[in-house]
Every structure is written in C-alpha cells, then in structure tokens.
Amino acid sequence: MIAYFVACYPNFEKSLEIIKKSIDAGVNICEIGFPTQEASGEGIIIKNAHDHCLQRNVTLKDTIKLAKAVRNYNNDVGIILMGYMSNIFKYPIKNFVSDLASVDADGCLVVDAPHELREENELRNLMNKKNLSLIKLVAPTTKEERLKKLSNLFSGWVYSLNFSGISGSKSANLEDVKNMIKKIKTYTDLPVCSGFGIKTPGDAKKMTQTGCDGVIVGSSIVEYIGKNLNDTKLPKNVGNIIKTFVEELR
Amino acid sequence: MSTEKIKNSLKTGSDKDGYFGEYGGIAAGENLMNNLEELKKAFEAAIKDKKFLDEFAYYCKHWIGRPSPIYFAERITNKIGGAKIYFKQEHLNHTGSHKPTNTLFQVLLAKRMGKKKIICESGAGQHWSAAAATAAKFGMPIVGVMGKIDCARVNQNLIKAKHYGGKLKIVEGSLREAITAAIKEWSNNPDYYYLIGSTCSSSPFVDIVRYAQSIIGKEMREQFMELEGKLPNEIIACAGAGSNFTGSIFEFLDEPEIKKVVVEAEETAALTNGTKGIQQGMVTKFLQSDDGSKSLGGSSLGAGIMYYGISPQLAHLKDIGAIEASTANDKELLETYKLVAQNEGIGISFEPAAAVTEALKRAKGKPKDYIICATACGRVEKDLDVIERLIGKDFE
Ligand SMILES: Cc1ncc(COP(=O)(O)O)c(C=O)c1O
C-alpha cells in the first residue's frame, strides 16, 4: 500500500505523527507531496491542503526535513517525494537531488515533468547517478508507442493512472485498469502501482484483481485529515484508516 | 536576402523540443501528452494545407473584417511633437480585439482534427467572447473559464459570450487561475479541443497562436509600404502573455533596424521583473516567490495584461536583445485612454493604452519622419464602467 500525504498538513509535528502511525499500520511507501500554488493535477481536496500549507509558508525544504524525520523513524519504508517542477527547479535541481539522497529518500515523482522537458532530463540524470528513482506515470491516454519509450525510463516502480483527469475527480473503472496494467506489464518487469480514484478499502480490494502490484490512496486520506484538523486523535485515526486498507490488501 | 541571414533567422518557431533558447518546452501531466503530440501533428499538417489556409483567409476577411487598417493619429502626433504615431487598428476586428484571428484559426484546426467540443480560458474576456463567437459560427459547444476578479469588471464580454452560447465557469482569481483551471478541465476531458488565448503554456500552443496572430505584422508591412512608402521605425504593443505583440513583430524579426517594444502592466511585468521558472506548462519568466511555490504581482486596470508570466518566445527574444521591454501603470492607462478618446475619437481599452503610453513617451522630440506604430488591440466597451467610475467626471 502506498499512501499520499501533503507535507506538514496540518503542521510539521502532526504530519510526522500521521505518517509514523501510518507506517505502524503497514504502509509500504509514503508519498510526501510538497505544496505548490498551481498544483495543476490536483482536485479540490488536495489543492485545499496545499493552500493550507502555503498559508503557513511550508516549503520544499520543510518537506525534505519531514522526509528525514520519517527516515529516522523507519529504515525500511519507501519514501517518495511528489510534486511539481516549479519548486524543484527553484530549489535548484542539483541541490534537490543531493538533499533527497542525504535524507535517504528513495526517489520522487514530478507531475508536470514529461521526458520531453529538458529540465526533467537533468533531474533524471542526476537522480540516476545517486541511485534515486524518478517515478514515471502512465495515463489511459498514453499510446503504445509512447509507452514503449517510457518503459526505457521507468525506475523503481510505475505509477499507473486509473483515469485521465485531476486527483479525486472520478472513479476507476476496473476493466480499464485491468487492461492498462496488462499493457504496461508487457513492457516492464518493475512493479506497477495503480492510483487515482481509490477511495475506500473496498475500492482497494477490487484493484487487487487488476494485476497491479500496489495501490495508491491519496485524496480520501487527505480529505479525512482536512475534516479533522483539530482532532487530537488525528494521527491515531489516520493510522486506523490505513489499517483497514492494508487489511483488505493482504 | 543572403543565405547567411536566412540561416540565422529569428522568424522561426520553437525547436524540436518546443523551446525558444532556454524557454518554452512542455511541462504537462502525462495524460495530456497524447493531446499535445496530436495537436502538434495536426497544426503542422494544417499549415501545409492550402485549402485550410484559404478557408482561414476567407473568414479573416469576411467574418473578422481583416485587414484591420493602420491609422495616422494626427492630432496626438501634433500634440506630442515628434514622431508620427500610427495605430494598427486591431480593435476594429469583429468582437473588438486581436483575439478572433486566433480563435478562428484554432476552431478551424479543431474542426479539422474532428474535435467536437471546446474549452478555453480568458483574462479580460476578449478571448472568451471571441472564442464563443467563433464556436457559435462553426456550431461547436464551448466552455470557458475565467477568474472572479475579471468577471466583475468585464461584464460586456460575459454577456456577449453568453448570447453566443458559451457556458462560463468562474473560479477564484484572474488569468493565472483561469489557465490552471482550464488545463484541469482539459485533463478531465481529453477529447476536448483546448483553445488557448495567448502565446503561453506548453508547446505547440505558443507556435500556434503566434502563427495565427503574425498576420498582424504582415498586414502592417503592406499597409505602411502603401501609405508611407516605408516601414515604421518602432513597433510597440502591450502584452499579457504576448500574442498581439508577437503577432505585430514576428514579421519584422529579421529587420533589427526596426525597434520592437513590448509593454507590460507595471504591476505584473514578468519580462522586466520576473525570474526563470516552470509553471503553467512552460519554462519562462514569472513573478514568483524564490522557492517557486507562489506567484507574485499586483493588480492592473488592464485585465488582459495582468498576467504574472510571459510568452517563452518573448523571454528568449528579450535575452538576445531582439526586443525591448517597458511598463505602464494604471494612472498612465487612464490618461492615455482620455487623450486618445478626446483627440482621435477612438475608445481603446486599457491594454492597448499601455502600448500607446509607451509610444507617446518615445515619440516626443523624434524627427517628423520617424514612425512609431502602436497596436491598438482592443476597444473600450468592456472597460467603460470602470473608466466612468474612476474618471467619468473628467469628461463633464
Ligand atoms: C484587448 C486586449 N489586449 C491585449 C490582451 C493581452 O493578450 P496578449 O498578451 O495575448 O496580446 C488582451 C487579453 O485578454 C486583451 O483583451
């Protein structure tokens, strides 16, 4: 199970507690999103969480710090930073990669950085040198010819998008997902994880029938956090929710 | 022209990766990549198709009313004392700005691609009303996205677009937010045609809009040769993201003796004050926080030039010294509007008032045979309420 968290949402300490409890509950990979204003791939739920953090001046630097704290807590969990090119470019790219390596994260995923973007090439080359994975996405709109090209660039695992659209906006169609995972797997031996539109433990269970190697849950966790920002038991409760997902995936 | 000159021509589109020098490119999500590839192929094929280009030319003439005339602003020229000031009268186009040339081109392209529905963004609503008119003309449903700040001040355009059958979605903010929201709509509906309003976002949009709008400069060349027997010494136009400016100067890019000056709103002058970054689908200059997480910039009366980024092609052209950049503030826009209305009987909108402001500054003291052409890219209707509220009493 892969869970997406918005870094420092609602604040650094609580966010760290939430991630710790999620690791205790059995999350395999933590995707830690760094907030940015544009967030062109995000639906209203994740966008609101980004805005909450931006108002509190959360930066990519804070996200790196959070990743370090998560690594200090657990040596085995996968840590992937997720976000947009804007912040990485300004960090700048070279320092971002060395910081990513120094906090012992596993890689990152950049929503708006196709391999056609020269700055993506720069990022990917530097990450490869440090044995970090730049996770690539495949969308339902990705044509076979492009998938073939992409498969040469896959690293770590493959993020398979269950629908074309922004996060949290639609539901996944099981048949479509099945076909897509099958198609991707003809081009790679790396794990293929299925994300977008997985809202409940029931959804996650259904996804296991598609042949995917993992599921990514984002909006529904972020939504729960958003609705319970001031609840002192928030980290524990998120852990419990994660547990219900993990149990369905066993 | 020598072959050497052609070899180093600036009159080219983006390179194979969609860059202009170090700016441009494609910073889009994976689910839009197929659309962008498809669009690039369709665009490249369309501009080699004589039938397509003839159709574009036909409607440019008979539906938009092109060519838009050039006009010698004689009374202003005499008042300033110096260079001859001309306007390229883009405000006389159907729907009142340079925008319909681009919407016509792209709706024809959408039709050629077999697209059935259109989505677009807009700042000042000039693109929105032009896009809705064009969509109506070709029987295509259209959805537009605009920011609340702009909707509150350009009501005329919203009413017009509604009458043409456009459906508008309103989001918080202004053009920046409208572009992001339109891209999200497009992600959700990849079968739509995304009709962008300016020279911004991912490749090939910058090339497509530039191609359509460069008709402005081509007309200017013919018109000046006919009327003055020579070309203008300076060409000035305003820029939000830069389509009317790019359209005005592209024709003359290999003629460095002609000065090309782009004028941004002082409050959102990305070319002058921005830093390189990657947002809104492209690498270019933005007004942004040091860490790239937030946009900066203030508010301008000119809704169409209140944009925190700039065309990547213009960022490149400025870096290599092929164009100059300047700014105009709200006070200047109002004064220039008034001067043009009272002396030439022409109501220009706030955006071209930025260009004319710069033209006035540069004309002063120049020789009498020096020609400055400012692109008057919009008519005042959308801004009348704001002007009346701010300086209506000046006219009483
Ligand atoms: C009248 C007018 N002029 C200029 C602009 C700026 O657009 P661009 O920079 O693409 O020329 C706009 C944009 O909405 C406009 O409405």
XYZ file of C-alpha atoms and ligand atoms in Angstrom:
662
model
C 0.000 0.000 0.000
C 1.167 3.466 -0.969
C -0.280 6.464 0.849
C -0.078 10.071 -0.287
C 0.355 12.774 2.340
C 0.634 16.506 1.936
C 3.819 17.569 3.720
C 3.241 19.412 7.003
C -0.518 19.106 6.743
C -1.845 20.323 9.110
C 1.632 21.137 10.541
C 5.085 19.551 10.757
C 4.615 17.687 14.036
C 1.136 16.357 13.338
C 2.061 15.439 9.816
C 5.041 13.454 11.096
C 2.847 11.729 13.694
C 0.296 10.846 10.987
C 2.987 9.315 8.803
C 4.503 7.408 11.759
C 1.118 5.925 12.658
C 0.563 5.043 9.008
C 3.886 3.219 8.893
C 2.906 1.358 12.068
C -0.345 0.428 10.318
C 1.553 -1.144 7.436
C 2.060 1.455 4.710
C 4.850 0.305 2.387
C 5.592 3.558 0.604
C 4.926 7.113 1.756
C 4.398 9.612 -0.989
C 5.041 13.017 0.516
C 3.618 15.854 -1.540
C 5.299 19.249 -1.363
C 2.806 22.088 -1.597
C 2.641 24.477 -4.515
C 0.121 27.087 -5.565
C -0.621 25.936 -9.089
C -0.893 22.182 -8.486
C -2.349 21.694 -11.964
C -3.014 17.992 -11.485
C -4.858 18.242 -8.207
C -8.554 18.267 -7.453
C -10.120 20.452 -4.816
C -9.327 18.192 -1.820
C -5.554 18.066 -2.295
C -5.478 21.631 -3.601
C -7.074 22.885 -0.383
C -4.482 21.021 1.664
C -1.690 22.598 -0.404
C -3.213 26.037 0.160
C -3.430 25.395 3.905
C 0.301 24.633 3.967
C 1.264 27.529 1.682
C -0.513 29.932 4.009
C 1.797 28.602 6.708
C 4.815 29.015 4.400
C 5.618 25.341 4.066
C 8.396 24.894 1.502
C 10.156 22.040 -0.240
C 12.926 22.452 2.360
C 10.391 21.645 5.094
C 9.277 18.636 3.086
C 12.870 17.392 2.917
C 13.107 17.833 6.698
C 9.922 15.849 7.122
C 11.283 13.085 4.901
C 14.408 12.961 7.054
C 12.326 12.620 10.216
C 10.302 9.835 8.602
C 13.526 8.038 7.634
C 14.843 8.411 11.166
C 11.689 6.721 12.422
C 11.784 3.834 9.980
C 14.566 2.421 7.858
C 12.534 0.254 5.531
C 9.546 2.266 4.436
C 9.701 3.689 0.932
C 9.854 7.471 0.788
C 8.930 9.233 -2.422
C 8.544 12.999 -2.695
C 5.815 14.114 -5.010
C 5.032 17.446 -6.566
C 5.621 19.884 -9.380
C 8.652 21.040 -11.320
C 8.325 24.668 -10.214
C 9.645 24.042 -6.705
C 12.371 21.611 -7.760
C 13.630 23.980 -10.458
C 13.923 26.808 -7.965
C 15.488 24.644 -5.238
C 17.501 24.197 -7.624
C 17.585 20.757 -9.246
C 21.156 19.867 -8.257
C 20.638 20.661 -4.581
C 17.291 18.923 -4.563
C 18.874 15.690 -5.724
C 21.695 15.849 -3.199
C 19.271 16.643 -0.369
C 16.999 13.816 -1.466
C 19.974 11.466 -1.296
C 21.209 12.820 2.020
C 17.891 12.191 3.795
C 17.882 8.683 2.306
C 14.639 9.054 0.372
C 14.018 6.596 -2.452
C 13.027 8.997 -5.159
C 10.459 11.446 -6.382
C 7.598 11.819 -8.772
C 7.004 15.022 -10.685
C 3.543 15.508 -12.128
C 4.357 18.066 -14.808
C 7.729 16.793 -15.996
C 7.428 14.606 -19.094
C 10.700 13.303 -20.548
C 10.312 15.883 -23.340
C 11.161 18.579 -20.794
C 14.922 19.218 -20.726
C 14.795 20.037 -17.045
C 13.315 16.567 -16.443
C 16.316 15.040 -18.200
C 18.654 16.988 -15.965
C 16.762 15.844 -12.868
C 16.571 12.218 -14.011
C 20.253 12.004 -14.897
C 21.329 13.414 -11.542
C 18.937 11.100 -9.702
C 20.155 8.050 -11.613
C 23.706 8.823 -10.536
C 22.610 8.783 -6.901
C 20.515 5.657 -7.323
C 17.313 7.553 -6.760
C 14.172 6.721 -8.724
C 12.296 9.273 -10.760
C 8.928 7.559 -10.842
C 7.191 7.857 -14.218
C 3.464 7.897 -14.810
C 1.401 6.168 -17.442
C -2.066 7.506 -18.282
C -5.015 5.910 -20.072
C -4.283 8.380 -22.872
C -0.668 7.163 -23.220
C -0.342 5.475 -26.616
C 1.508 2.184 -27.098
C 4.394 3.806 -28.962
C 4.951 6.278 -26.149
C 4.636 3.583 -23.504
C 7.466 1.743 -25.237
C 9.635 4.869 -24.997
C 8.627 5.452 -21.390
C 9.456 1.882 -20.419
C 13.138 2.613 -21.025
C 12.919 5.372 -18.447
C 10.990 3.529 -15.741
C 12.752 3.405 -12.410
C 11.635 1.985 -9.061
C 8.020 1.326 -9.957
C 5.423 2.576 -12.389
C 2.538 4.850 -11.442
C -0.459 3.815 -13.497
C -3.174 6.467 -13.585
C -6.624 4.935 -13.406
C -8.337 7.713 -15.265
C -7.483 10.799 -17.234
C -8.143 13.773 -15.027
C -7.195 15.572 -11.860
C -6.899 13.835 -8.491
C -10.075 12.986 -6.647
C -12.339 13.800 -9.585
C -13.537 10.412 -10.871
C -13.752 6.737 -10.012
C -11.674 3.956 -11.502
C -13.191 1.520 -13.996
C -11.954 -1.958 -13.109
C -11.920 -3.362 -16.645
C -9.982 -0.384 -17.994
C -7.468 -0.612 -15.175
C -7.006 -4.321 -15.748
C -6.243 -3.791 -19.433
C -3.909 -0.975 -18.726
C -1.885 -2.847 -16.103
C -1.618 -5.764 -18.519
C -0.403 -3.468 -21.274
C 2.199 -1.805 -19.040
C 3.446 -5.169 -17.799
C 4.265 -6.276 -21.317
C 6.876 -3.520 -21.321
C 8.355 -3.751 -17.839
C 9.193 -6.123 -15.011
C 9.055 -3.351 -12.425
C 6.096 -3.200 -10.019
C 3.086 -1.374 -11.446
C 1.008 0.529 -8.905
C -2.447 1.779 -9.533
C -3.557 5.216 -8.396
C -6.402 7.740 -8.678
C -9.990 7.107 -7.734
C -9.266 4.592 -4.970
C -11.347 5.931 -2.124
C -12.333 3.055 0.159
C -10.765 -0.176 1.389
C -13.358 -1.860 -0.852
C -12.004 0.012 -3.890
C -8.501 -1.065 -2.932
C -9.536 -4.709 -2.636
C -11.138 -4.599 -6.086
C -7.933 -3.172 -7.501
C -6.015 -6.247 -6.390
C -7.932 -8.141 -9.098
C -6.415 -5.956 -11.794
C -2.966 -7.458 -11.553
C -1.384 -4.341 -10.083
C 1.401 -4.693 -7.531
C 0.219 -1.924 -5.279
C -2.423 0.731 -4.839
C -2.018 4.423 -4.128
C -4.516 6.177 -1.891
C -4.450 9.951 -1.766
C -7.495 12.171 -1.784
C -9.536 10.149 0.691
C -6.785 10.288 3.347
C -6.160 13.969 2.730
C -9.900 14.609 2.918
C -10.139 12.853 6.282
C -7.243 14.900 7.627
C -8.866 18.079 6.325
C -12.108 17.334 8.112
C -10.414 16.565 11.420
C -7.614 19.099 11.569
C -8.026 19.854 15.254
C -8.771 16.358 16.478
C -6.052 15.386 18.957
C -6.503 11.743 17.946
C -5.993 12.557 14.247
C -2.703 10.635 13.732
C -4.074 7.554 15.502
C -7.298 7.682 13.496
C -5.474 8.031 10.179
C -3.405 5.018 11.225
C -6.628 3.093 11.806
C -7.947 4.048 8.366
C -4.694 2.947 6.752
C -5.011 -0.336 8.650
C -8.422 -1.009 7.084
C -6.856 -0.523 3.639
C -3.847 -2.692 4.441
C -6.079 -5.497 5.738
C -8.113 -5.539 2.524
C -4.896 -5.738 0.546
C -3.453 -8.712 2.430
C 18.357 38.287 -48.571
C 21.650 36.427 -48.205
C 21.584 32.772 -47.219
C 23.578 33.695 -44.124
C 20.749 35.896 -42.935
C 18.129 33.240 -43.545
C 20.242 30.707 -41.688
C 20.190 32.829 -38.554
C 16.608 33.915 -38.992
C 14.620 34.670 -35.868
C 11.404 34.109 -37.796
C 11.166 30.506 -36.731
C 9.010 28.515 -34.397
C 10.276 26.601 -31.402
C 12.970 23.921 -31.757
C 12.230 20.197 -31.888
C 11.616 20.077 -28.120
C 9.365 23.117 -28.192
C 11.963 25.514 -26.755
C 12.940 29.034 -27.712
C 16.523 29.151 -26.471
C 16.210 28.079 -22.856
C 12.482 28.838 -22.544
C 9.319 27.010 -23.551
C 9.092 23.236 -23.622
C 6.318 21.053 -22.327
C 5.624 20.913 -18.593
C 2.375 18.969 -18.676
C 0.964 15.900 -16.997
C 1.290 12.531 -18.721
C -2.425 12.408 -19.511
C -2.142 15.495 -21.747
C 0.945 14.357 -23.654
C -1.005 12.493 -26.297
C -3.193 15.539 -26.874
C -0.197 17.806 -27.271
C 1.506 15.430 -29.696
C -1.700 15.092 -31.682
C -2.131 18.859 -31.737
C 1.418 19.426 -32.955
C 0.978 16.991 -35.826
C -2.385 18.492 -36.764
C -1.011 22.036 -36.678
C 1.995 21.161 -38.831
C -0.212 19.431 -41.376
C -2.834 22.200 -41.416
C -0.379 24.967 -42.260
C 0.759 22.999 -45.298
C -2.818 22.556 -46.496
C -3.761 25.261 -48.970
C -7.472 24.606 -48.602
C -7.250 25.082 -44.841
C -5.259 28.292 -45.204
C -7.665 29.601 -47.844
C -10.580 28.978 -45.524
C -8.769 30.813 -42.722
C -8.042 33.728 -45.061
C -11.642 33.820 -46.291
C -13.136 34.116 -42.816
C -10.395 36.512 -41.700
C -11.630 38.827 -44.406
C -15.362 38.284 -44.416
C -16.117 37.353 -40.818
C -13.467 39.195 -38.805
C -13.132 42.104 -41.201
C -9.385 41.860 -41.773
C -7.166 43.511 -42.702
C -7.523 45.908 -39.819
C -6.433 49.355 -41.024
C -3.459 51.359 -39.888
C -4.383 54.863 -38.836
C -2.311 58.022 -38.529
C -3.171 59.597 -35.160
C -2.513 63.092 -36.377
C -3.849 65.209 -33.549
C -1.980 63.233 -30.916
C 1.148 63.386 -33.043
C 0.859 67.176 -33.229
C 0.189 67.419 -29.523
C 3.243 65.379 -28.570
C 5.550 66.958 -31.116
C 7.870 64.402 -32.662
C 7.467 61.081 -34.424
C 4.383 60.188 -36.427
C 2.177 57.987 -34.277
C 0.174 55.289 -36.001
C -2.290 52.780 -34.615
C -2.727 49.297 -36.011
C -6.471 49.180 -35.501
C -6.984 45.645 -34.200
C -9.924 46.894 -32.153
C -11.913 47.199 -35.377
C -11.918 43.427 -35.824
C -15.162 41.591 -35.146
C -15.588 41.168 -31.344
C -13.297 44.142 -30.758
C -9.750 42.858 -30.393
C -6.966 40.818 -31.994
C -8.350 37.687 -30.348
C -10.743 36.398 -33.080
C -7.862 35.798 -35.509
C -6.502 33.214 -33.093
C -9.894 31.736 -32.196
C -10.810 31.435 -35.874
C -7.549 29.689 -36.674
C -7.852 27.274 -33.784
C -11.541 26.483 -34.214
C -10.820 25.627 -37.846
C -7.953 23.466 -36.618
C -10.220 21.809 -34.037
C -12.755 21.066 -36.770
C -10.035 19.648 -38.984
C -8.975 17.384 -36.111
C -12.532 16.154 -35.709
C -12.916 17.651 -32.234
C -16.477 18.185 -31.079
C -16.171 20.438 -28.038
C -14.023 23.334 -26.980
C -12.635 24.527 -23.684
C -10.846 27.836 -23.158
C -9.650 30.263 -20.503
C -9.789 34.037 -20.610
C -8.440 37.057 -18.774
C -10.199 40.159 -19.982
C -12.996 38.145 -21.564
C -11.900 39.314 -25.012
C -10.655 35.838 -25.787
C -13.799 34.396 -24.220
C -16.190 36.485 -26.319
C -14.116 35.883 -29.479
C -13.915 32.145 -28.795
C -17.643 31.892 -28.070
C -18.476 33.825 -31.248
C -16.230 31.572 -33.326
C -17.607 28.425 -31.734
C -21.149 29.611 -32.478
C -20.217 30.359 -36.069
C -18.928 26.809 -36.554
C -21.593 25.122 -34.418
C -19.319 23.872 -31.641
C -20.233 23.794 -27.938
C -17.770 25.754 -25.802
C -16.930 26.000 -22.100
C -14.875 28.917 -20.792
C -13.094 29.529 -17.503
C -12.499 32.969 -16.046
C -11.378 34.396 -12.727
C -13.850 36.115 -10.438
C -11.757 39.307 -10.334
C -12.002 39.651 -14.120
C -15.671 38.637 -14.371
C -16.524 41.507 -12.054
C -15.000 44.086 -14.399
C -15.637 42.957 -17.973
C -19.338 42.221 -17.876
C -19.951 43.219 -21.513
C -17.832 40.340 -22.730
C -19.612 37.865 -20.479
C -22.994 38.955 -21.806
C -21.840 38.723 -25.420
C -20.317 35.288 -24.932
C -23.483 34.070 -23.219
C -25.526 35.206 -26.185
C -23.206 33.277 -28.498
C -23.989 30.166 -26.463
C -20.807 29.896 -24.377
C -21.004 28.293 -20.933
C -18.776 30.025 -18.395
C -17.184 28.567 -15.277
C -15.992 31.092 -12.748
C -13.014 30.386 -10.479
C -11.298 32.420 -7.764
C -8.600 34.781 -9.025
C -7.746 36.055 -12.503
C -5.991 34.826 -15.673
C -3.400 32.710 -13.866
C -6.049 30.713 -12.060
C -8.223 30.548 -15.182
C -5.377 28.940 -17.165
C -4.749 26.368 -14.437
C -8.461 25.585 -14.161
C -8.835 25.259 -17.936
C -5.891 22.837 -18.056
C -7.589 20.815 -15.314
C -10.830 20.772 -17.320
C -8.873 19.595 -20.316
C -7.225 16.838 -18.239
C -10.660 15.685 -17.175
C -11.934 15.865 -20.749
C -9.040 14.960 -23.045
C -11.384 14.653 -26.026
C -11.982 18.433 -25.957
C -10.023 20.901 -28.022
C -8.201 23.357 -25.737
C -8.393 26.774 -27.360
C -5.718 28.812 -25.617
C -5.967 32.597 -25.896
C -2.353 33.659 -25.952
C 1.252 32.700 -26.623
C 1.701 30.724 -23.441
C 1.526 27.216 -21.947
C 3.127 24.088 -23.386
C 4.441 23.651 -26.905
C 2.909 23.742 -29.540
C 0.446 26.379 -28.255
C 2.978 29.218 -28.418
C 3.706 28.410 -32.065
C 0.040 28.013 -32.978
C -1.048 31.353 -31.539
C 1.993 33.120 -32.979
C 1.246 31.635 -36.407
C -2.338 32.900 -36.372
C -1.522 36.348 -34.990
C 1.502 37.050 -37.189
C -0.986 38.178 -39.816
C -0.955 41.498 -37.904
C 2.647 42.263 -38.878
C 2.206 41.012 -42.435
C -0.662 43.434 -42.938
C 1.362 46.221 -41.361
C 4.182 45.712 -43.848
C 1.850 46.074 -46.839
C -0.097 48.926 -45.331
C 2.934 51.006 -44.384
C 4.562 50.471 -47.748
C 1.383 51.641 -49.415
C 0.678 54.626 -47.188
C 4.162 55.805 -46.192
C 6.402 54.075 -48.690
C 8.463 52.745 -45.790
C 8.232 50.660 -42.677
C 7.796 52.044 -39.162
C 10.928 52.704 -37.105
C 9.352 51.276 -33.980
C 6.559 48.824 -33.330
C 5.009 48.834 -29.892
C 2.372 46.544 -28.424
C 1.211 45.503 -24.980
C 1.490 42.017 -23.557
C -0.377 39.873 -21.146
C 1.268 36.655 -22.244
C 2.162 38.277 -25.552
C 0.024 37.272 -28.540
C -0.759 40.691 -30.018
C 2.826 41.830 -29.524
C 4.261 38.657 -31.053
C 1.776 38.941 -33.905
C 2.805 42.551 -34.508
C 6.568 41.992 -34.570
C 7.145 38.456 -35.848
C 7.109 39.595 -39.483
C 9.950 42.037 -38.736
C 12.186 39.881 -36.539
C 14.932 39.716 -39.158
C 14.952 43.504 -39.510
C 16.852 44.660 -36.410
C 16.699 48.303 -37.520
C 13.007 48.245 -36.579
C 12.714 48.619 -32.802
C 10.225 46.306 -31.139
C 8.951 47.292 -27.736
C 6.677 45.199 -25.565
C 4.763 46.926 -22.766
C 3.584 45.053 -19.698
C 1.462 46.264 -16.828
C 3.880 47.716 -14.280
C 2.249 45.612 -11.545
C 2.712 42.304 -13.382
C 5.816 42.855 -15.500
C 7.231 39.333 -15.803
C 9.720 40.220 -18.561
C 11.163 43.114 -16.605
C 10.967 41.797 -13.052
C 10.361 38.049 -13.300
C 12.701 35.136 -12.729
C 13.033 31.938 -14.717
C 10.768 29.154 -13.597
C 8.485 26.321 -14.637
C 4.770 26.870 -14.214
C 1.622 26.948 -16.322
C 3.013 24.268 -18.618
C 6.155 26.140 -19.686
C 9.632 27.323 -18.806
C 9.647 31.107 -18.820
C 9.911 34.227 -16.663
C 7.385 34.537 -13.851
C 6.758 36.828 -10.951
C 7.149 34.212 -8.263
C 8.418 33.557 -4.776
C 12.077 32.460 -4.503
C 11.053 28.855 -3.898
C 8.659 28.702 -6.861
C 5.657 27.807 -4.740
C 3.723 31.066 -5.095
C 3.046 33.702 -7.711
C 3.650 37.383 -7.040
C 2.487 40.577 -8.656
C -0.136 43.190 -8.098
C -3.265 44.291 -9.815
C -3.621 46.288 -13.038
C -6.620 48.023 -14.547
C -5.745 46.198 -17.751
C -7.333 42.802 -17.140
C -5.757 41.420 -20.320
C -2.229 42.443 -19.363
C -2.487 41.405 -15.718
C -0.544 38.178 -16.087
C 2.407 37.063 -13.943
C 4.151 35.164 -16.754
C 5.151 35.855 -20.344
C 5.487 34.032 -23.651
C 8.659 31.896 -23.586
C 9.493 33.167 -27.070
C 9.460 36.746 -25.781
C 11.624 35.798 -22.786
C 14.136 34.440 -25.298
C 13.895 37.400 -27.694
C 14.479 39.796 -24.818
C 17.532 37.827 -23.608
C 19.140 38.061 -27.047
C 18.301 41.743 -27.388
C 15.842 41.392 -30.274
C 13.073 43.177 -28.356
C 12.891 45.773 -25.593
C 10.511 45.717 -22.642
C 8.768 48.527 -20.840
C 5.850 49.007 -18.458
C 2.848 51.252 -17.893
C 0.889 51.881 -14.698
C -2.810 52.465 -14.038
C -2.537 56.234 -13.923
C -0.891 56.246 -17.343
C -3.522 53.911 -18.796
C -6.302 56.262 -17.735
C -4.531 59.365 -19.026
C -3.751 57.758 -22.353
C -7.301 56.487 -22.759
C -8.558 60.017 -22.212
C -6.064 61.567 -24.617
C -6.932 59.123 -27.401
C -10.678 59.437 -26.875
C -10.620 63.236 -26.832
C -8.209 63.765 -29.712
C -8.854 60.908 -32.087
C -12.409 59.884 -31.290
C -11.262 56.337 -30.629
C -12.087 54.407 -27.483
C -9.259 51.989 -26.790
C -9.322 49.573 -23.879
C -6.803 49.631 -21.018
C -4.456 47.052 -22.599
C -3.566 48.975 -25.782
C -3.452 52.131 -23.673
C -0.248 50.605 -22.260
C 1.229 50.400 -25.773
C 0.102 53.908 -26.708
C 1.521 55.269 -23.434
C 4.940 53.972 -24.453
C 4.502 55.317 -27.995
C 3.796 58.802 -26.629
C 6.943 58.734 -24.485
C 9.099 57.589 -27.387
C 7.601 59.938 -29.985
C 8.441 63.105 -28.131
C 11.266 65.048 -29.770
C 11.865 62.481 -32.521
C 12.211 63.640 -36.161
C 8.960 64.228 -38.002
C 9.599 61.416 -40.473
C 10.170 58.880 -37.706
C 7.237 56.451 -37.498
C 6.016 54.658 -34.415
C 3.209 52.146 -34.719
C 1.305 51.056 -31.625
C -1.044 48.117 -31.864
C -4.495 49.178 -30.660
C -5.554 45.661 -29.755
C -8.868 46.305 -28.024
C -11.887 48.552 -27.929
C -13.109 50.136 -24.741
C -16.583 48.625 -24.264
C -15.558 46.136 -21.573
C -13.814 48.879 -19.561
C -16.391 51.658 -19.883
C -17.984 51.101 -16.470
C -14.617 51.179 -14.705
C -13.493 54.284 -16.593
C -16.760 56.068 -15.910
C -16.423 55.310 -12.214
C -12.781 56.400 -11.994
C -12.583 59.438 -14.264
C -16.084 59.951 -15.674
C -16.206 63.442 -14.193
C -13.112 64.451 -16.201
C -15.263 64.388 -19.313
C -18.087 66.548 -17.963
C -7.774 43.900 -25.522
C -6.667 43.013 -25.109
N -5.415 43.337 -25.401
C -4.378 42.578 -25.040
C -4.554 41.444 -24.334
C -3.330 40.684 -23.938
O -3.213 39.493 -24.606
P -1.907 39.161 -25.387
O -0.785 39.369 -24.479
O -2.081 37.740 -25.757
O -1.833 40.038 -26.577
C -5.830 41.026 -24.007
C -6.057 39.785 -23.292
O -7.067 39.452 -22.810
C -6.912 41.844 -24.401
O -8.163 41.523 -24.089
